[in-house]
Coordinates of C-alpha atoms in Angstrom, one line a residue:
Chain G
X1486 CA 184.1 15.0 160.1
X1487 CA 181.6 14.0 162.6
X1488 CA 178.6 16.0 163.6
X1489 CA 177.3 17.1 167.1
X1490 CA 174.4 19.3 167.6
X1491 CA 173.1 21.0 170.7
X1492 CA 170.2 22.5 171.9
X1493 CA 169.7 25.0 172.9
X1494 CA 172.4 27.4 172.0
X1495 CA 171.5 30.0 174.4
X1496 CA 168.9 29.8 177.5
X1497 CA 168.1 32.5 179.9
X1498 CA 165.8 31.5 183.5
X1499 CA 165.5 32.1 186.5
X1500 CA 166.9 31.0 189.6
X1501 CA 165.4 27.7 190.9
X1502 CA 164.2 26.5 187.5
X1503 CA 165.4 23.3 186.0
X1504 CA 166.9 23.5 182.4
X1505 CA 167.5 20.4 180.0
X1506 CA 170.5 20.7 177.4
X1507 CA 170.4 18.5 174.5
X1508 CA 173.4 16.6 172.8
X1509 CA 172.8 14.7 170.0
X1510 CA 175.4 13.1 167.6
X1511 CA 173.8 13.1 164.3
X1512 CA 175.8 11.0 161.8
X1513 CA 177.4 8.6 163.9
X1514 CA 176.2 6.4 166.8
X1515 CA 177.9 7.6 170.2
X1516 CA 178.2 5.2 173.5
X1517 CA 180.0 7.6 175.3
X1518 CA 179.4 11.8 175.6
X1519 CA 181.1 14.1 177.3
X1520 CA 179.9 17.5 179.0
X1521 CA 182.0 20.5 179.4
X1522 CA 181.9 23.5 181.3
X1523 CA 183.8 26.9 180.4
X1524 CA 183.9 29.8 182.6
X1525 CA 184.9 32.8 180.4
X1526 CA 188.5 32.7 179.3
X1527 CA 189.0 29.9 181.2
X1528 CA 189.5 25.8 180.1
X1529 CA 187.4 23.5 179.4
X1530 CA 186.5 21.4 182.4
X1531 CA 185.1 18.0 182.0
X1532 CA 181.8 18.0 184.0
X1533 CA 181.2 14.0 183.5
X1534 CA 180.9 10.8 181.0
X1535 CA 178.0 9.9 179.6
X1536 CA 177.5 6.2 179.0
X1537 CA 174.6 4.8 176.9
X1538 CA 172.6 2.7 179.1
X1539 CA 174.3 2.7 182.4
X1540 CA 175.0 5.6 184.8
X1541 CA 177.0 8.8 184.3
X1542 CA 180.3 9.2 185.6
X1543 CA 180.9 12.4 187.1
X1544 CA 184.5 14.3 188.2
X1545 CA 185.6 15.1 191.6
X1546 CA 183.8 18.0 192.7
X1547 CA 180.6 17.8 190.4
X1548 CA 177.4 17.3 192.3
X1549 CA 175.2 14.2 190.1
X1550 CA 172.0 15.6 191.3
X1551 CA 172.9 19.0 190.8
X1552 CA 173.7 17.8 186.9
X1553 CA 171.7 15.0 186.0
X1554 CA 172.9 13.6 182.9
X1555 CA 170.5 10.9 180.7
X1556 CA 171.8 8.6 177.6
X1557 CA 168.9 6.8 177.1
X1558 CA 169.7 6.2 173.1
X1559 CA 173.2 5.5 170.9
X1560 CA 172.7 9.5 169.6
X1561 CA 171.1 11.6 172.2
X1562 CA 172.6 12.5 175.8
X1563 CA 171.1 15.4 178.0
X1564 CA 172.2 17.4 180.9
X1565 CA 169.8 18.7 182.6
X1566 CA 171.0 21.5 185.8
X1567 CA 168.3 21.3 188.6
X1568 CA 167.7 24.3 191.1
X1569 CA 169.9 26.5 188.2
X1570 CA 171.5 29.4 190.9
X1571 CA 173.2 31.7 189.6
X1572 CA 176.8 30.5 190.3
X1573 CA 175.8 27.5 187.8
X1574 CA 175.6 30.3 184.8
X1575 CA 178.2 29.2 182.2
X1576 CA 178.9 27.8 178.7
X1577 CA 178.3 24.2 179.2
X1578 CA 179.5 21.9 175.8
X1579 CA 179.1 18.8 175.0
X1580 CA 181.1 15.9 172.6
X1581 CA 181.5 12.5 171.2
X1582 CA 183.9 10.1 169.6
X1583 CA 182.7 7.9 167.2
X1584 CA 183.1 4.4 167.5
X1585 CA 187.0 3.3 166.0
X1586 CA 187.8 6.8 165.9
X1587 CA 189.9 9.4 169.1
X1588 CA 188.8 12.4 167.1
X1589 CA 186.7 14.5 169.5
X1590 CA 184.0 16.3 168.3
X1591 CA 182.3 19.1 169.9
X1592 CA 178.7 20.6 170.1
X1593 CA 177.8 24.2 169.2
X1594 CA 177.5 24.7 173.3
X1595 CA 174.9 26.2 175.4
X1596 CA 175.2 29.3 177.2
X1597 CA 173.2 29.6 180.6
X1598 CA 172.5 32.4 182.5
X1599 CA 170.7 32.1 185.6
X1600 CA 169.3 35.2 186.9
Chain P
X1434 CA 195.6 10.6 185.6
X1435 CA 197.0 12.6 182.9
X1436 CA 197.8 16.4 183.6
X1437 CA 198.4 18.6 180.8
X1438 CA 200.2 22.5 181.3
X1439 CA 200.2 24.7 178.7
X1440 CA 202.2 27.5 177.8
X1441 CA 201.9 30.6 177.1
X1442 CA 198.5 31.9 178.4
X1443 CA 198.4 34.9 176.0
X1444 CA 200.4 35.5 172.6
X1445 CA 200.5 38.3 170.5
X1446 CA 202.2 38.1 167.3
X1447 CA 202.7 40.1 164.0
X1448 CA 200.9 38.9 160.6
X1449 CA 202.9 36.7 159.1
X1450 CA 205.6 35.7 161.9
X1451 CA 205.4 32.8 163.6
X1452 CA 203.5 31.5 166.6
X1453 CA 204.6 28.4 168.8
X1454 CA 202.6 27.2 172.0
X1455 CA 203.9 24.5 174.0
X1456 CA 202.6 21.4 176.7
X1457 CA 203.3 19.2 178.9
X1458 CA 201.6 16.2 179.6
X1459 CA 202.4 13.5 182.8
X1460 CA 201.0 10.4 181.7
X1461 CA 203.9 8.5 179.5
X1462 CA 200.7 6.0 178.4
X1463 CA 199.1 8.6 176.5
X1464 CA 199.4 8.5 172.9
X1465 CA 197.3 10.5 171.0
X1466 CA 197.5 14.9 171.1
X1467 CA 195.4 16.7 169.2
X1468 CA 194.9 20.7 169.1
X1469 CA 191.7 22.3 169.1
X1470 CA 191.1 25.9 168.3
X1471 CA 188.4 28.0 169.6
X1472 CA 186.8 30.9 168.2
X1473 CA 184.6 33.0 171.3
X1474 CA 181.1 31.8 171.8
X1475 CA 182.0 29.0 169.5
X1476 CA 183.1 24.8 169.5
X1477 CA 186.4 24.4 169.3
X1478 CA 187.9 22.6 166.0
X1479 CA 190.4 20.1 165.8
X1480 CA 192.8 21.8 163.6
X1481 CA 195.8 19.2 164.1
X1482 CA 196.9 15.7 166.0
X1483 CA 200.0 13.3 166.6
X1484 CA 200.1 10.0 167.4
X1485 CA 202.8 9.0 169.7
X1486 CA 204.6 7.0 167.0
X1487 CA 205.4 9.9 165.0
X1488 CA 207.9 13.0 165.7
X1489 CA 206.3 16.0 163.5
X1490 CA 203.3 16.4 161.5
X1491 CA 202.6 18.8 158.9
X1492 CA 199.3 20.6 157.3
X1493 CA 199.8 23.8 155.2
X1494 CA 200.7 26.1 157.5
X1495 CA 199.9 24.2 161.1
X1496 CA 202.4 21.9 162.1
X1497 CA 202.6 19.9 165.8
X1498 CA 206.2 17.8 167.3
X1499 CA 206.1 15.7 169.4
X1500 CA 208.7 14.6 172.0
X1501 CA 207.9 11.6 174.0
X1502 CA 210.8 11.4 175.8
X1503 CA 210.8 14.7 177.7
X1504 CA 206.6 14.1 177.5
X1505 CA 205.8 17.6 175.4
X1506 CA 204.3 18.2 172.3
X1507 CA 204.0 22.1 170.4
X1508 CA 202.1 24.0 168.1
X1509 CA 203.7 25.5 165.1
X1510 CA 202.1 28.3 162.9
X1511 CA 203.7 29.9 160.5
X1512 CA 202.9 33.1 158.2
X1513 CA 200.4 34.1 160.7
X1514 CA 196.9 35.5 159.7
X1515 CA 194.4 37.8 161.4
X1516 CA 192.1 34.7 161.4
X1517 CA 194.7 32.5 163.1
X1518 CA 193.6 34.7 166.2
X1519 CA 191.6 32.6 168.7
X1520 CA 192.2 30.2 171.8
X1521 CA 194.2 27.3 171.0
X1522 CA 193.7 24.2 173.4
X1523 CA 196.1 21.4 173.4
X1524 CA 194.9 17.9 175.0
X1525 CA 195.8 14.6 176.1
X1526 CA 194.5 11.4 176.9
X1527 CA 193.4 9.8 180.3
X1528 CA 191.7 6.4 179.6
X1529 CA 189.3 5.7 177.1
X1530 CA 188.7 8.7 175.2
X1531 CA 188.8 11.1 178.2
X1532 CA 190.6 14.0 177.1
X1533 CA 192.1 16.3 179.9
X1534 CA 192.8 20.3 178.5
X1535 CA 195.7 22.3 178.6
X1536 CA 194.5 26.1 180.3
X1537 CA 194.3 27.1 176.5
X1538 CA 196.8 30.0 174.7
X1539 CA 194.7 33.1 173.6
X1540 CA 196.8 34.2 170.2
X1541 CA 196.4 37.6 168.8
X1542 CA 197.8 38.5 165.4
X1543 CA 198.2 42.2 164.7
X1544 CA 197.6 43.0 161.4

């Protein structure tokens, strides 16, 4: 199957610092990513779509420049949390579905804490 | 948009019976429903899917029907494992490749 990586796995800061989460699809090429955030025992909640070259499209309720989201290349998509609070600590994920293919694949995920 | 319910939240089973989790989904467009299963602190896995022009689908011991009429779809396992003990998400489609989750079934098998 297809493979996703993302960086980092796990990140600890503090509150008020800016962290950057990497998604990269690394045998396929990827117009469109998705990030996910999980709360613990809960679903996953789809955060926004990433779309190579153009703007992000976020869900209801998401704040864009709270999560600013970058696809600047056909393999690499980054969320980046600004002014990380503690209320933003969670495991964000991200995925991908190669091109012809529905199969979605998912990243390792990235847990934040935000002290 | 699609919604998708999922039930039950929690299921505790013993090795080697069977375990069945159930959704619904709202949109009668969507046409693809695949399962994921996730391990804690991990991805989850596709581990099974359906198109909607096929009733029941099959791999060793994970099977997934599908009834379009009534708009739900189930998981199957059967001769249940220790391993088989994870969160099981179910999914379906809402435009172009944007999947909305079920709430997700926690499974427990007691050895």
């Amino acid at each position: 199957g297809a493979v996703v990586s993302q960086h980092p796995s796990r990140v600890i800061c503090k509150s008020g610092t800016s962290v950057k989460i990497e998604c990269r699809s690394l045998d396929f090429q990827a117009t469109t990513m998705f990030w996910y955030r999980q709360f613990p025992k809960q679903s996953l909640m789809l955060m926004a779509t990433s779309n190579e070259g153009s703007k992000a499209t976020y869900e209801q309720g998401v704040e864009k420049d709270k999560f600013l989201i970058n696809h600047a290349s056909l393999t690499l998509s980054t969320l980046t949390v600004t002014s990380a609070h503690p209320e933003d600590s969670s495991f964000y994920i991200c995925s991908a579905v190669p091109s012809n293919n529905e199969k979605l694949f998912f990243g390792s995920g990235t847990q934040l804490s935000v002290l | 948009g699609e919604n998708v319910e999922q039930h039950p939240s929690t299921l505790s089973v013993q090795e080697g019976d069977s375990a069945v989790i159930k959704c619904t989904y709202s949109d009668s467009a969507s046409n693809y429903f695949p399962w994921y299963k996730q391990e804690l602190g991990k991805r989850p896995q596709l581990i099974i899917d359906i198109r909607s022009n096929v009733g029941e689908k099959k791999d060793q011991r994970i099977a997934v029907t599908l009834n379009k009429t009534a708009k739900h779809f189930s998981l199957h396992i059967t001769e249940t494992q220790p391993e088989d003990s994870a969160v099981y998400f179910c999914a379906g489609l809402s435009g172009t490749y944007k999947y909305i989750f079920g709430t997700g079934t926690r499974l427990k098998v007691l050895a």
